[in-house]
Each structure stands twice: as C-alpha cells, then as structure tokens.
C-alpha cells in the first residue's frame, strides 16, 4: 500500500449510487407499508360510497325491516342482521367453555407432554381446514345426523318460540354448530398462548400454599391470562360474524324472519355470497349497505379486542 | 391440638371438585378434536374412494351426468394454483417491504402505529368484504383490459387477505434479530440497505417464510372472495391470456357442486375437498417443519 494514511470512509464519501440506493429503498418500504392504509381506507370508502344510494333511500328502516324484494325494490336487512348476531353470539357461548377448557387441558400438567402436543397440533390443523369443506361436511354428514335430535326438540319444546318450527334441513341451529367447530381452534390456540405466558412462579406459589390444581387455575392462572383470553374471544366473535361459506351452505338462506332456531335464516355474509353474483341496480346498493353494516360490526369488535388486550395486559 | 395429618385424602370436597374439573376438561378437549377427526374421516372416505388420475386432470362436465362421465377437477386445481400465485406475487413483496419498514425504519411515531393498527384491523375484515371491494373496484368497472370476472381479480382479492399475515410475521421475525448483528454490519461501514438485504433478512428468513407459507395456505382455502371475482369456469386454461377471464378454483368448485342436486357433482365436490385438504395440511406441516428448523438454529 502506497498511501500511508488510509482514506476516511464516512457517510459523505460514500458513492452516490449507494446513497441513492439506501434512500430509495427506505422510501420504497414506506410506500409498501402505507399500502395497508391505502387498502383499508379504500375498502371503507368504496363500500360506503356504493351504499349511499340505498342508505339515503331506506335510512335506518333498512336495519329494522325484513322485506327483500327486487321486484318492488323494497329492501330491509333485519333478518340477516339478527341472524348474524344470533349465530355468532350463540356459537361463541358454546365455543368459549369448550375452547378455554381444551386450552387449560393442554397447558396445565394434566396429561403427558406428547399427548398435549398432539392435541394442540390437531386443534391447529382444524383451523387449516377451509370453511367450504366444513360446509360440505355440514350439509351431507352433520345436518342429517342431528336432524332427529332437532326434531325431538321441536316435538317436546315446540311451545318455546325458539323451537317453534319443524326442522326441514338447513337452518340456524346447524349453522351455529358448524360455527362452533370453526371458532374452537381460534379460541383454543389464543387461550393456550395466553396461559403459556403466565409465569411459572405464580403456579408454584399457588401450589406451594396448598391450592389444588383447579383452585390454582380459577383463582390465579385464569385471572392472570384473562386479557389474552378475552381478546381471543372477541377476535373469534369478529370471525364468526364475517364467516361466510360454511354458514351460507347450511343456514338455508331465507329472508323470512322467524324466532325459531330450527328454521332457515340468513346472515349478512351469506346474503352477500348468495346474491352478489346476479344483483343489479338498487339491489347492489342495498347489498353494499348490508356489507357496510357487517364491516362496522366486525371493525367495532376487532378494535374493542385490541383495546382490551392493551388495557388488561398481563400485570405480572 | 392441630391436625398434622398431611397425607392426600381423595374424599375431601376440594379433591373431588378437582377431579370433576379434570374430567370436564378432558371431555371438552375430546369434543374439540372430535370434529377434526370426523371431517378428515369423511373427506378421506368420500374423496379418496373416487380419486383417479383422470379425475385429477379432466375438466368437469355439465351437470346431470353420472360419475363415469362427470369429468374431473383438473382445471380447478390449476386455477387454485394460478389465483393463489397471483395473490402471492402481490402480497409477498408489499408485505415483506411493509414489514421491513415497521421493524427497521419506523420510529414509534403516529404513522407506524397507524400502520400496525391498520394491519390488525385489515386482518379482522371478513373475507367476503374483500370480495365485495374488488367486485366494486375491478369487476364492475371492467378496469382490467375490459374484462369483468377474472382470475386476476380473484388473485387481487386474495392478496388483501394475505397481506396482513405477511406484514405481521415479517415485522415480528425481524424484531427477533439481535441488534448486535445490525450494529456489527453498520459498524463495518455497510449501508442500511446492505445491512437489511445481506444480514437481517437472511437471519430472519426462516420465520418470514413460515409466515408467508401460512398466508398462502389461508389464501388457497378461501372461497368467499372468489365467488364474485374469479367466478367459475368449466374449462382448462389454454394460455396466459386466460387469467383475464373467469377462472375455476377448488374451493368455488366445492361450493357450487355441493349445492347441485346431482350426485356426480357432489362426488366431485368431495374429491376436490380431499385434494384441497391434502394440499393445505401439507402446506401447514411444511411451515411447521421450516419453523422447527428455525428454532433449532
């Protein structure tokens, strides 16, 4: 080397191409990241703009009436909104104890590690089965199997409004059951993750003062993991409200309002899946209005979930 | 005198309750895995029994025929691969780039907070809304070279569903890369670009690819956004230009054929379910395998 003092290599002396590349790359990533915001905002904007026609025409009446008549141009989505709320809340109330119970079973030291891992793996694989396959299974296997039970309920408890119609095949009750199957893996895996994050010191302390396994779970471990579990439950609720394929295939797709769980019904997403392909004119606008309602519902639930996770986050 | 007998007494109320709850939890766990076993069982029985080479390559015939002339699901397999491929081509660059921004450049500012929040919100949006959005934006406006329903429109709709998964996993994978690696690289005089491309991305590569693979699996199984974006086609594609026309996919085939009153069509739906479930379970096990390698390193 002839040069005694090596050249200083600072930011200023970098080759211009390198500087440009560096800056350009950073800008590129900024643009790519903002695509999320662009997509999100345009989804909201497009669905809102497309539904303005129906909104100004029917207003809030759309939400509380059940006519759906393309011939007379009368639209109301109450049956679908009721169906969405009913199926998601009912399936959630069944899936939460099952899912959280399973999560406890595979996190607490009840059975050997190998079996726990196996159950966890199986529950996660259940999440990988596409909803349309579950729908197929529900239509051809589950629904014929449970129909005698539903018939029995109708014959014995038909005087209760919720069971006041004869089950004819597809309906709200089978839709609720298939939603339970879809929600289970979500709730189980999120509850398992939250339970795994509870520090083992807490468990040791609880057992150390003589708690039985379940008094430790109910009094110490579950309260410590409650934020994650609640967040997971709300995420599952959002998923249940938006779930489309399995529900569309099994719910019966009827816009006639009925209190009965055994009669065919509708959800917003089933309505969209069913009618969008061949809709035109003010029907498209009404479907967009229904889509907008669905979006607001799921957005609300999701934002609430994020807020709760942040608010109740682990205190230990 | 205090009772000093500390041996376990199974008859105590607390021990009985304890045992009852354990049995209850066992029952819940059994109920939770029962549907999985039943679904896999029926998909295997009903699907596997009619799978043949012809079924995997032929196109479905118009409804009403018996199974010997019902054709196959070949075009749907090809269509699923193409539509998912289009979705990946869009979602992976955007998602990985956005994730790089969040993990490497973003300061804790409003913009990055909003992007993270938006990613979470986007992942909670029902898949059918993505279909409705693309329907209004691309299908109705005929913005894509004047074509309406098309494989490309379906791919774009699916990419919206993949995007949050890819961004989130990239972000989280890059955050796990130790800062010492970055400092080492920057200290040697490498630029930020070189550091990211040559140091941080390679060391997070396995976790990122796990996330991408899971995103692809989710997209490949989606149906709702495809019903009115890609629609369905009974024919094999003949060339690259066909991605601008209606395109079949396994999931839409299952949906359409399950509701047909013909047994032959229903059987095709079961066969398609079998193929789809095998593909998705394969992808999932692959991602598990990748991440288990990543965990060992």
Coordinates of C-alpha atoms in Angstrom, one line a residue:
Chain A
X1 CA 0.0 0.0 0.0
X2 CA 1.5 3.4 -1.0
X3 CA -0.9 5.6 0.8
X4 CA 0.2 5.9 4.4
X5 CA -3.0 7.4 5.8
X6 CA -6.0 5.3 4.8
X7 CA -8.8 7.3 3.3
X8 CA -11.5 8.1 5.8
X9 CA -14.8 6.4 4.9
X10 CA -17.6 8.5 6.1
X11 CA -21.2 8.9 5.1
X12 CA -20.1 11.9 3.0
X13 CA -17.6 10.0 0.9
X14 CA -20.0 7.1 0.1
X15 CA -20.6 6.6 -3.6
X16 CA -23.6 8.5 -4.9
X17 CA -25.2 5.2 -6.1
X18 CA -25.0 3.7 -2.7
X19 CA -26.6 6.7 -1.1
X20 CA -29.4 6.8 -3.7
X21 CA -30.0 3.1 -3.2
X22 CA -30.2 3.4 0.5
X23 CA -32.6 6.3 0.4
X24 CA -34.6 4.8 -2.4
X25 CA -35.0 1.5 -0.5
X26 CA -36.2 3.3 2.6
X27 CA -38.8 5.3 0.5
X28 CA -39.9 2.0 -1.2
X29 CA -40.6 0.4 2.2
X30 CA -42.5 3.4 3.4
X31 CA -44.7 3.2 0.2
X32 CA -45.2 -0.5 0.6
X33 CA -46.1 -0.1 4.3
X34 CA -48.6 2.6 3.5
X35 CA -50.4 0.2 1.1
X36 CA -52.0 -1.3 4.2
X37 CA -53.6 2.1 5.0
X38 CA -54.5 2.7 1.3
X39 CA -56.2 -0.7 1.0
X40 CA -58.0 -0.3 4.4
X41 CA -59.3 3.2 3.7
X42 CA -60.3 2.4 0.1
X43 CA -62.3 -0.6 1.3
X44 CA -64.2 1.6 3.8
X45 CA -64.6 4.3 1.2
X46 CA -65.7 2.1 -1.7
X47 CA -68.3 0.1 0.4
X48 CA -69.6 3.4 1.9
X49 CA -69.9 5.2 -1.4
X50 CA -71.6 2.3 -3.1
X51 CA -74.1 2.0 -0.3
X52 CA -75.1 5.7 -0.3
X53 CA -77.9 5.2 -2.7
X54 CA -79.6 2.6 -0.5
X55 CA -78.8 4.5 2.7
X56 CA -80.4 7.7 1.6
X57 CA -83.4 5.8 0.3
X58 CA -84.2 3.5 3.2
X59 CA -82.2 5.0 6.1
X60 CA -82.5 3.2 9.4
X61 CA -85.6 1.5 8.2
X62 CA -83.2 -0.9 6.3
X63 CA -81.9 -2.1 9.6
X64 CA -85.3 -3.0 11.2
X65 CA -87.4 -4.3 8.3
X66 CA -87.2 -7.7 6.6
X67 CA -88.6 -7.2 3.1
X68 CA -86.2 -8.2 0.4
X69 CA -88.0 -7.8 -2.9
X70 CA -86.1 -6.9 -6.0
X71 CA -89.4 -6.6 -7.9
X72 CA -90.9 -3.9 -5.8
X73 CA -87.5 -2.5 -4.9
X74 CA -88.1 -2.9 -1.1
X75 CA -85.1 -3.8 0.9
X76 CA -84.5 -4.5 4.6
X77 CA -81.8 -6.5 6.2
X78 CA -83.2 -7.1 9.7
X79 CA -83.4 -10.9 9.3
X80 CA -79.7 -11.0 8.1
X81 CA -78.5 -8.7 10.9
X82 CA -80.5 -10.7 13.5
X83 CA -79.1 -13.9 12.1
X84 CA -75.5 -12.6 12.1
X85 CA -75.8 -11.5 15.8
X86 CA -77.7 -14.7 16.9
X87 CA -75.4 -17.2 15.2
X88 CA -72.2 -15.6 16.2
X89 CA -73.2 -15.0 19.9
X90 CA -74.8 -18.4 20.3
X91 CA -71.8 -20.2 18.7
X92 CA -69.4 -18.2 20.8
X93 CA -71.2 -19.1 24.1
X94 CA -70.7 -22.8 23.2
X95 CA -67.2 -22.5 21.9
X96 CA -65.8 -20.4 24.7
X97 CA -66.1 -23.0 27.5
X98 CA -65.0 -25.8 25.1
X99 CA -62.1 -23.9 23.8
X100 CA -60.8 -22.5 27.1
X101 CA -61.3 -25.9 28.7
X102 CA -59.3 -27.5 26.0
X103 CA -56.6 -24.8 26.3
X104 CA -56.4 -25.5 30.1
X105 CA -56.2 -29.2 29.4
X106 CA -53.2 -28.8 27.1
X107 CA -51.3 -26.2 29.1
X108 CA -51.6 -27.4 32.7
X109 CA -49.8 -30.5 33.7
X110 CA -52.7 -33.0 33.4
X111 CA -51.5 -35.4 30.8
X112 CA -48.1 -36.3 29.3
X113 CA -46.3 -33.7 27.1
X114 CA -46.6 -35.9 24.0
X115 CA -50.4 -36.1 24.1
X116 CA -50.7 -32.4 24.9
X117 CA -48.6 -31.5 21.8
X118 CA -50.7 -33.9 19.7
X119 CA -54.0 -32.4 20.8
X120 CA -52.6 -28.9 20.2
X121 CA -51.4 -29.9 16.7
X122 CA -54.8 -31.4 15.9
X123 CA -56.7 -28.3 17.0
X124 CA -54.5 -26.2 14.9
X125 CA -54.9 -28.4 11.9
X126 CA -58.7 -28.0 12.4
X127 CA -58.1 -24.3 11.7
X128 CA -56.4 -25.1 8.4
X129 CA -59.5 -26.9 7.0
X130 CA -61.2 -24.5 4.7
X131 CA -64.6 -23.3 5.7
X132 CA -66.1 -24.5 2.4
X133 CA -65.0 -28.1 3.2
X134 CA -66.6 -27.8 6.7
X135 CA -69.7 -26.5 4.9
X136 CA -69.8 -29.6 2.6
X137 CA -69.4 -31.8 5.6
X138 CA -72.1 -30.0 7.5
X139 CA -74.6 -30.3 4.6
X140 CA -74.0 -34.0 3.9
X141 CA -73.0 -35.5 7.2
X142 CA -73.7 -33.3 10.2
X143 CA -77.1 -31.9 9.4
X144 CA -78.7 -35.3 8.5
X145 CA -77.2 -36.7 11.7
X146 CA -78.5 -34.0 14.1
X147 CA -81.9 -33.7 12.4
X148 CA -83.6 -36.3 14.6
X149 CA -82.3 -34.5 17.7
X150 CA -83.7 -31.2 16.4
X151 CA -87.0 -32.9 15.5
X152 CA -87.1 -34.2 19.1
X153 CA -86.5 -30.8 20.5
X154 CA -89.3 -29.4 18.2
X155 CA -91.8 -32.0 19.4
X156 CA -91.0 -31.6 23.1
X157 CA -90.3 -27.9 23.3
X158 CA -92.2 -26.5 20.3
X159 CA -94.1 -24.2 22.6
X160 CA -91.0 -22.1 23.2
X161 CA -90.7 -19.6 20.4
X162 CA -87.0 -20.5 19.7
X163 CA -88.0 -24.1 18.8
X164 CA -91.4 -23.3 17.2
X165 CA -90.8 -24.6 13.7
X166 CA -90.2 -28.1 12.3
X167 CA -86.6 -28.6 11.2
X168 CA -86.5 -29.1 7.5
X169 CA -82.8 -29.4 6.9
X170 CA -80.7 -26.3 6.7
X171 CA -81.3 -23.7 9.4
X172 CA -79.9 -21.5 12.1
X173 CA -79.2 -24.4 14.6
X174 CA -76.8 -26.4 12.2
X175 CA -75.2 -23.1 11.2
X176 CA -74.5 -22.3 14.9
X177 CA -73.0 -25.8 15.4
X178 CA -70.6 -25.5 12.4
X179 CA -69.6 -22.0 13.6
X180 CA -68.7 -23.7 16.9
X181 CA -66.4 -26.0 15.0
X182 CA -64.7 -23.1 13.3
X183 CA -64.3 -21.0 16.4
X184 CA -62.8 -23.7 18.6
X185 CA -59.3 -23.7 17.1
X186 CA -59.1 -19.9 17.2
X187 CA -60.2 -19.7 20.9
X188 CA -58.1 -22.7 21.9
X189 CA -54.9 -21.5 20.3
X190 CA -55.2 -18.0 21.6
X191 CA -56.2 -19.1 25.1
X192 CA -53.3 -21.6 25.1
X193 CA -50.8 -18.9 24.2
X194 CA -52.1 -16.6 27.0
X195 CA -52.0 -19.4 29.5
X196 CA -48.4 -20.3 28.5
X197 CA -47.4 -16.8 29.1
X198 CA -48.4 -16.9 32.7
X199 CA -45.2 -17.0 34.7
X200 CA -44.5 -20.4 36.4
X201 CA -43.7 -18.6 39.6
X202 CA -47.4 -17.9 40.0
X203 CA -48.2 -21.5 39.6
X204 CA -45.5 -22.6 42.0
X205 CA -46.7 -20.1 44.6
X206 CA -50.3 -21.2 44.3
X207 CA -49.4 -24.9 44.7
X208 CA -46.9 -24.0 47.5
X209 CA -49.7 -22.7 49.7
X210 CA -51.7 -25.8 49.2
X211 CA -54.1 -24.9 46.3
X212 CA -55.4 -27.8 44.3
X213 CA -54.8 -27.7 40.6
X214 CA -58.2 -26.3 39.8
X215 CA -58.3 -23.7 42.6
X216 CA -55.0 -22.5 41.2
X217 CA -56.4 -22.4 37.7
X218 CA -59.6 -20.5 38.7
X219 CA -58.1 -18.1 41.3
X220 CA -54.6 -17.4 39.9
X221 CA -53.9 -18.6 36.4
X222 CA -57.1 -17.7 34.6
X223 CA -57.2 -14.2 36.1
X224 CA -53.6 -13.7 35.0
X225 CA -54.3 -14.7 31.5
X226 CA -57.7 -13.0 31.2
X227 CA -56.6 -10.2 28.9
X228 CA -55.3 -12.5 26.2
X229 CA -58.3 -14.8 26.5
X230 CA -60.8 -12.0 26.3
X231 CA -59.0 -10.6 23.3
X232 CA -59.1 -14.0 21.6
X233 CA -62.8 -14.4 22.3
X234 CA -63.5 -11.1 20.7
X235 CA -61.4 -12.0 17.7
X236 CA -63.3 -15.2 17.4
X237 CA -66.6 -13.2 17.6
X238 CA -65.4 -11.0 14.7
X239 CA -64.5 -14.1 12.8
X240 CA -67.9 -15.6 13.5
X241 CA -69.7 -12.5 12.3
X242 CA -67.9 -12.5 9.0
X243 CA -67.7 -16.2 8.4
X244 CA -69.3 -16.9 5.0
X245 CA -69.0 -20.2 3.3
X246 CA -70.0 -22.9 5.8
X247 CA -72.8 -20.7 7.0
X248 CA -74.1 -19.9 3.6
X249 CA -74.2 -23.6 2.7
X250 CA -76.1 -24.7 5.9
X251 CA -78.2 -21.8 7.1
X252 CA -81.0 -22.1 4.5
X253 CA -80.7 -18.6 3.0
X254 CA -84.2 -17.3 3.8
X255 CA -85.1 -13.7 4.4
X256 CA -88.3 -14.5 6.2
X257 CA -87.9 -13.6 9.8
X258 CA -88.5 -16.2 12.4
X259 CA -87.6 -16.5 16.1
X260 CA -87.1 -20.2 15.7
X261 CA -83.6 -21.6 15.7
X262 CA -84.8 -24.6 13.8
X263 CA -86.0 -22.6 10.8
X264 CA -83.9 -21.4 7.9
X265 CA -82.3 -18.0 8.3
X266 CA -79.8 -15.6 6.9
X267 CA -76.6 -13.8 7.9
X268 CA -75.2 -10.7 6.2
X269 CA -72.3 -12.5 4.7
X270 CA -74.5 -15.3 3.5
X271 CA -76.7 -12.8 1.8
X272 CA -73.7 -11.2 0.1
X273 CA -72.4 -14.6 -1.0
X274 CA -75.7 -15.6 -2.3
X275 CA -76.9 -12.6 -4.1
X276 CA -74.0 -10.5 -5.3
X277 CA -73.3 -12.5 -8.5
X278 CA -76.7 -11.8 -10.0
X279 CA -77.7 -8.5 -8.4
X280 CA -78.1 -5.2 -10.2
X281 CA -79.4 -1.7 -9.7
X282 CA -80.7 -0.8 -6.2
X283 CA -80.2 -4.4 -5.1
X284 CA -76.4 -3.9 -5.4
X285 CA -76.6 -0.7 -3.4
X286 CA -78.7 -2.5 -0.7
X287 CA -76.2 -5.3 -0.5
X288 CA -73.4 -2.8 -0.2
X289 CA -75.3 -1.2 2.7
X290 CA -75.6 -4.6 4.3
X291 CA -71.8 -5.1 3.7
X292 CA -71.2 -1.7 5.3
X293 CA -73.1 -2.7 8.4
X294 CA -71.2 -6.0 8.6
X295 CA -67.9 -4.1 8.3
X296 CA -68.8 -1.7 11.0
X297 CA -69.8 -4.6 13.3
X298 CA -66.6 -6.5 12.8
X299 CA -64.4 -3.4 12.9
X300 CA -66.0 -2.5 16.2
X301 CA -65.4 -5.9 17.7
X302 CA -61.8 -6.0 16.4
X303 CA -60.9 -2.6 17.7
X304 CA -62.5 -3.4 21.1
X305 CA -60.4 -6.6 21.1
X306 CA -57.2 -4.7 20.6
X307 CA -58.2 -2.1 23.2
X308 CA -59.0 -4.8 25.8
X309 CA -55.7 -6.7 25.2
X310 CA -53.9 -3.4 25.7
X311 CA -56.0 -2.3 28.7
X312 CA -56.0 -5.6 30.6
X313 CA -52.5 -6.7 29.6
X314 CA -50.5 -9.0 31.9
X315 CA -49.7 -7.4 35.2
X316 CA -47.2 -9.9 36.4
Chain B
X1 CA -54.1 -29.9 69.0
X2 CA -53.7 -29.1 65.3
X3 CA -54.4 -31.7 62.7
X4 CA -50.9 -32.7 61.4
X5 CA -52.0 -35.4 59.0
X6 CA -50.8 -34.2 55.7
X7 CA -51.5 -37.2 53.5
X8 CA -53.7 -36.9 50.4
X9 CA -57.3 -37.6 51.1
X10 CA -59.3 -38.3 47.9
X11 CA -62.6 -37.9 49.8
X12 CA -62.1 -34.2 50.6
X13 CA -64.6 -31.9 48.9
X14 CA -61.7 -29.9 47.2
X15 CA -60.2 -33.1 45.9
X16 CA -63.4 -34.3 44.5
X17 CA -64.1 -31.0 42.8
X18 CA -60.6 -31.1 41.4
X19 CA -61.1 -34.4 39.9
X20 CA -64.5 -33.4 38.5
X21 CA -63.0 -30.4 36.7
X22 CA -60.2 -32.5 35.3
X23 CA -62.7 -34.9 33.8
X24 CA -64.7 -32.0 32.5
X25 CA -61.6 -30.6 30.8
X26 CA -60.8 -34.0 29.3
X27 CA -64.4 -34.1 27.9
X28 CA -64.1 -30.6 26.4
X29 CA -60.8 -31.5 24.7
X30 CA -62.3 -34.6 23.3
X31 CA -65.2 -32.7 21.9
X32 CA -62.8 -30.2 20.4
X33 CA -60.9 -32.7 18.4
X34 CA -63.9 -34.8 17.5
X35 CA -65.0 -32.6 14.6
X36 CA -61.4 -32.7 13.1
X37 CA -61.4 -36.5 13.2
X38 CA -64.9 -36.7 11.7
X39 CA -64.3 -34.2 8.9
X40 CA -61.0 -35.8 8.0
X41 CA -62.6 -39.2 8.1
X42 CA -65.5 -38.3 5.8
X43 CA -63.3 -36.3 3.4
X44 CA -60.9 -39.3 3.2
X45 CA -63.7 -41.9 2.8
X46 CA -65.8 -39.9 0.3
X47 CA -62.9 -38.3 -1.6
X48 CA -60.3 -40.9 -1.7
X49 CA -62.6 -43.6 -2.9
X50 CA -63.2 -41.8 -6.2
X51 CA -59.8 -40.2 -6.8
X52 CA -58.2 -41.3 -10.0
X53 CA -55.7 -39.8 -12.4
X54 CA -58.5 -38.9 -14.9
X55 CA -60.3 -37.1 -12.1
X56 CA -57.2 -35.0 -11.3
X57 CA -56.6 -33.8 -14.9
X58 CA -60.0 -33.7 -16.7
X59 CA -62.5 -30.8 -16.7
X60 CA -65.9 -31.2 -15.1
X61 CA -68.8 -31.9 -17.5
X62 CA -72.1 -30.1 -17.4
X63 CA -74.4 -31.3 -14.5
X64 CA -76.7 -34.2 -14.8
X65 CA -74.4 -36.9 -16.0
X66 CA -73.4 -39.9 -13.9
X67 CA -70.0 -40.1 -12.3
X68 CA -68.4 -42.1 -15.2
X69 CA -68.8 -39.1 -17.4
X70 CA -68.7 -36.4 -14.8
X71 CA -65.2 -35.4 -15.7
X72 CA -62.7 -34.2 -13.2
X73 CA -61.3 -31.3 -11.2
X74 CA -58.1 -30.6 -13.2
X75 CA -59.0 -27.1 -14.2
X76 CA -59.9 -26.2 -10.6
X77 CA -56.5 -27.5 -9.3
X78 CA -54.7 -25.4 -11.9
X79 CA -57.0 -22.4 -11.2
X80 CA -56.3 -22.6 -7.5
X81 CA -52.6 -22.6 -8.1
X82 CA -52.7 -19.7 -10.5
X83 CA -55.0 -17.5 -8.4
X84 CA -53.0 -18.2 -5.2
X85 CA -49.9 -17.5 -7.2
X86 CA -51.2 -14.1 -8.4
X87 CA -52.2 -13.3 -4.8
X88 CA -48.7 -14.2 -3.5
X89 CA -47.0 -12.2 -6.3
X90 CA -48.8 -9.1 -5.0
X91 CA -48.9 -9.7 -1.2
X92 CA -45.4 -11.0 -0.6
X93 CA -43.4 -8.0 -1.9
X94 CA -45.8 -5.5 -0.4
X95 CA -46.0 -7.4 2.9
X96 CA -42.3 -8.1 3.3
X97 CA -41.4 -4.4 2.3
X98 CA -44.0 -3.1 4.8
X99 CA -42.7 -5.4 7.5
X100 CA -39.1 -4.2 6.8
X101 CA -40.3 -0.6 7.2
X102 CA -42.1 -1.4 10.5
X103 CA -39.2 -3.4 12.0
X104 CA -36.2 -1.5 10.7
X105 CA -37.0 2.1 10.0
X106 CA -40.2 3.1 11.9
X107 CA -39.7 5.1 15.0
X108 CA -42.5 4.9 17.5
X109 CA -44.5 7.6 15.6
X110 CA -48.1 8.0 14.7
X111 CA -47.5 6.6 11.1
X112 CA -46.0 3.3 12.2
X113 CA -48.6 3.0 15.0
X114 CA -51.4 3.6 12.5
X115 CA -49.9 1.0 10.1
X116 CA -49.7 -1.6 12.8
X117 CA -53.2 -0.8 13.9
X118 CA -54.4 -0.9 10.3
X119 CA -52.7 -4.3 9.8
X120 CA -54.6 -5.7 12.7
X121 CA -57.9 -4.2 11.5
X122 CA -57.3 -5.5 8.0
X123 CA -56.7 -9.0 9.2
X124 CA -60.1 -8.8 11.0
X125 CA -62.1 -7.8 8.0
X126 CA -64.3 -10.6 6.8
X127 CA -63.0 -12.2 3.6
X128 CA -66.2 -11.6 1.8
X129 CA -65.8 -7.9 2.2
X130 CA -62.5 -8.1 0.3
X131 CA -64.5 -9.8 -2.5
X132 CA -67.2 -7.1 -2.4
X133 CA -64.4 -4.4 -2.6
X134 CA -62.7 -6.0 -5.6
X135 CA -66.1 -6.6 -7.2
X136 CA -66.9 -2.9 -7.0
X137 CA -63.4 -1.7 -7.9
X138 CA -62.4 -4.1 -10.7
X139 CA -65.2 -6.4 -11.8
X140 CA -67.9 -3.8 -12.3
X141 CA -65.7 -1.1 -13.7
X142 CA -64.0 -3.5 -16.2
X143 CA -60.8 -1.7 -15.4
X144 CA -58.6 -4.8 -16.3
X145 CA -58.5 -4.6 -20.1
X146 CA -62.3 -4.6 -20.2
X147 CA -62.8 -8.0 -18.7
X148 CA -65.2 -8.5 -15.8
X149 CA -64.8 -11.7 -13.7
X150 CA -61.2 -12.9 -13.9
X151 CA -58.5 -14.9 -12.2
X152 CA -56.5 -11.7 -11.7
X153 CA -59.4 -10.1 -9.9
X154 CA -59.7 -13.2 -7.7
X155 CA -55.9 -13.1 -7.0
X156 CA -56.1 -9.4 -6.0
X157 CA -58.9 -10.1 -3.6
X158 CA -57.0 -12.9 -2.0
X159 CA -53.8 -10.8 -1.8
X160 CA -55.8 -8.4 0.5
X161 CA -56.3 -11.3 2.9
X162 CA -52.7 -12.5 2.7
X163 CA -51.2 -9.0 3.2
X164 CA -51.7 -8.6 7.0
X165 CA -50.3 -12.1 7.7
X166 CA -47.1 -11.4 5.7
X167 CA -46.6 -7.9 7.2
X168 CA -47.1 -9.1 10.8
X169 CA -44.8 -12.1 10.5
X170 CA -42.0 -10.1 8.7
X171 CA -42.3 -7.4 11.4
X172 CA -42.1 -9.9 14.2
X173 CA -39.4 -12.0 12.7
X174 CA -37.1 -9.0 12.0
X175 CA -37.6 -7.7 15.6
X176 CA -36.2 -11.0 16.9
X177 CA -33.0 -10.5 15.0
X178 CA -30.4 -9.3 17.6
X179 CA -29.4 -5.7 17.3
X180 CA -25.8 -6.7 17.6
X181 CA -25.9 -8.1 14.1
X182 CA -27.1 -4.8 12.8
X183 CA -24.6 -2.8 14.7
X184 CA -21.8 -5.1 13.6
X185 CA -22.8 -4.6 10.0
X186 CA -23.3 -0.9 10.2
X187 CA -20.0 -0.6 12.2
X188 CA -18.2 -2.2 9.3
X189 CA -19.4 0.6 7.1
X190 CA -22.3 -1.2 5.4
X191 CA -25.2 0.9 4.4
X192 CA -28.6 0.3 5.9
X193 CA -29.8 -1.3 2.6
X194 CA -26.9 -3.7 2.6
X195 CA -27.4 -4.5 6.2
X196 CA -31.1 -5.4 5.7
X197 CA -30.6 -7.3 2.5
X198 CA -27.4 -9.2 3.5
X199 CA -27.7 -9.5 7.3
X200 CA -31.1 -9.1 8.9
X201 CA -33.3 -10.5 6.2
X202 CA -31.3 -13.7 5.8
X203 CA -31.2 -14.4 9.5
X204 CA -34.9 -13.9 9.8
X205 CA -35.6 -15.8 6.5
X206 CA -37.0 -19.0 8.0
X207 CA -39.5 -17.3 10.3
X208 CA -40.6 -15.0 7.5
X209 CA -41.1 -17.9 5.1
X210 CA -43.1 -19.7 7.7
X211 CA -45.5 -16.8 7.9
X212 CA -45.7 -16.5 4.1
X213 CA -46.4 -20.2 3.7
X214 CA -49.2 -19.9 6.3
X215 CA -50.6 -16.9 4.4
X216 CA -50.5 -18.8 1.1
X217 CA -52.4 -21.7 2.9
X218 CA -55.1 -19.3 4.1
X219 CA -55.5 -17.8 0.7
X220 CA -55.7 -21.1 -1.1
X221 CA -58.6 -22.3 1.1
X222 CA -60.6 -19.1 0.8
X223 CA -63.8 -19.2 -1.2
X224 CA -66.0 -16.2 -0.3
X225 CA -63.9 -13.5 -2.2
X226 CA -63.7 -15.7 -5.3
X227 CA -67.4 -16.3 -5.8
X228 CA -67.9 -13.0 -7.5
X229 CA -64.4 -12.0 -8.5
X230 CA -63.0 -15.1 -10.3
X231 CA -66.4 -16.8 -10.6
X232 CA -66.0 -20.3 -12.1
X233 CA -65.1 -21.9 -15.4
X234 CA -65.7 -25.4 -16.6
X235 CA -62.7 -25.3 -18.9
X236 CA -58.9 -25.7 -18.7
X237 CA -57.0 -22.6 -19.4
X238 CA -55.3 -22.6 -22.8
X239 CA -52.8 -19.8 -22.4
X240 CA -51.6 -16.9 -20.3
X241 CA -54.4 -14.6 -21.6
X242 CA -57.0 -16.8 -19.8
X243 CA -56.1 -15.3 -16.4
X244 CA -58.2 -12.3 -17.6
X245 CA -61.3 -14.5 -17.8
X246 CA -63.4 -16.4 -15.4
X247 CA -61.4 -19.0 -13.7
X248 CA -62.2 -22.1 -11.6
X249 CA -60.8 -22.9 -8.2
X250 CA -61.1 -25.9 -5.9
X251 CA -62.9 -24.0 -3.3
X252 CA -65.5 -22.5 -5.6
X253 CA -66.0 -25.9 -7.2
X254 CA -66.8 -27.4 -3.9
X255 CA -69.3 -24.6 -3.1
X256 CA -71.0 -24.8 -6.5
X257 CA -71.1 -28.6 -6.8
X258 CA -72.2 -29.2 -3.2
X259 CA -75.4 -27.3 -3.9
X260 CA -76.1 -29.1 -7.2
X261 CA -78.8 -31.7 -6.9
X262 CA -76.8 -34.3 -8.8
X263 CA -74.8 -37.0 -7.0
X264 CA -72.0 -37.0 -9.6
X265 CA -71.4 -33.3 -8.9
X266 CA -71.5 -33.8 -5.1
X267 CA -68.9 -36.6 -5.5
X268 CA -66.6 -34.2 -7.4
X269 CA -67.0 -31.7 -4.5
X270 CA -65.9 -34.4 -2.1
X271 CA -62.9 -35.3 -4.3
X272 CA -62.0 -31.6 -4.6
X273 CA -62.3 -31.3 -0.8
X274 CA -59.9 -34.2 -0.4
X275 CA -57.3 -32.6 -2.8
X276 CA -57.7 -29.2 -1.1
X277 CA -57.4 -30.5 2.4
X278 CA -54.3 -32.6 1.5
X279 CA -52.7 -29.5 -0.1
X280 CA -53.5 -27.3 2.9
X281 CA -52.4 -29.8 5.6
X282 CA -49.2 -30.4 3.5
X283 CA -48.5 -26.7 3.4
X284 CA -49.2 -26.4 7.2
X285 CA -46.9 -29.3 8.1
X286 CA -44.2 -27.8 5.8
X287 CA -44.4 -24.5 7.6
X288 CA -44.2 -26.3 10.9
X289 CA -41.1 -28.1 9.6
X290 CA -39.5 -24.9 8.5
X291 CA -40.1 -23.2 11.8
X292 CA -38.8 -26.2 13.8
X293 CA -35.6 -25.9 11.8
X294 CA -35.5 -22.2 12.6
X295 CA -36.0 -22.9 16.3
X296 CA -33.0 -25.3 16.4
X297 CA -30.6 -22.8 14.8

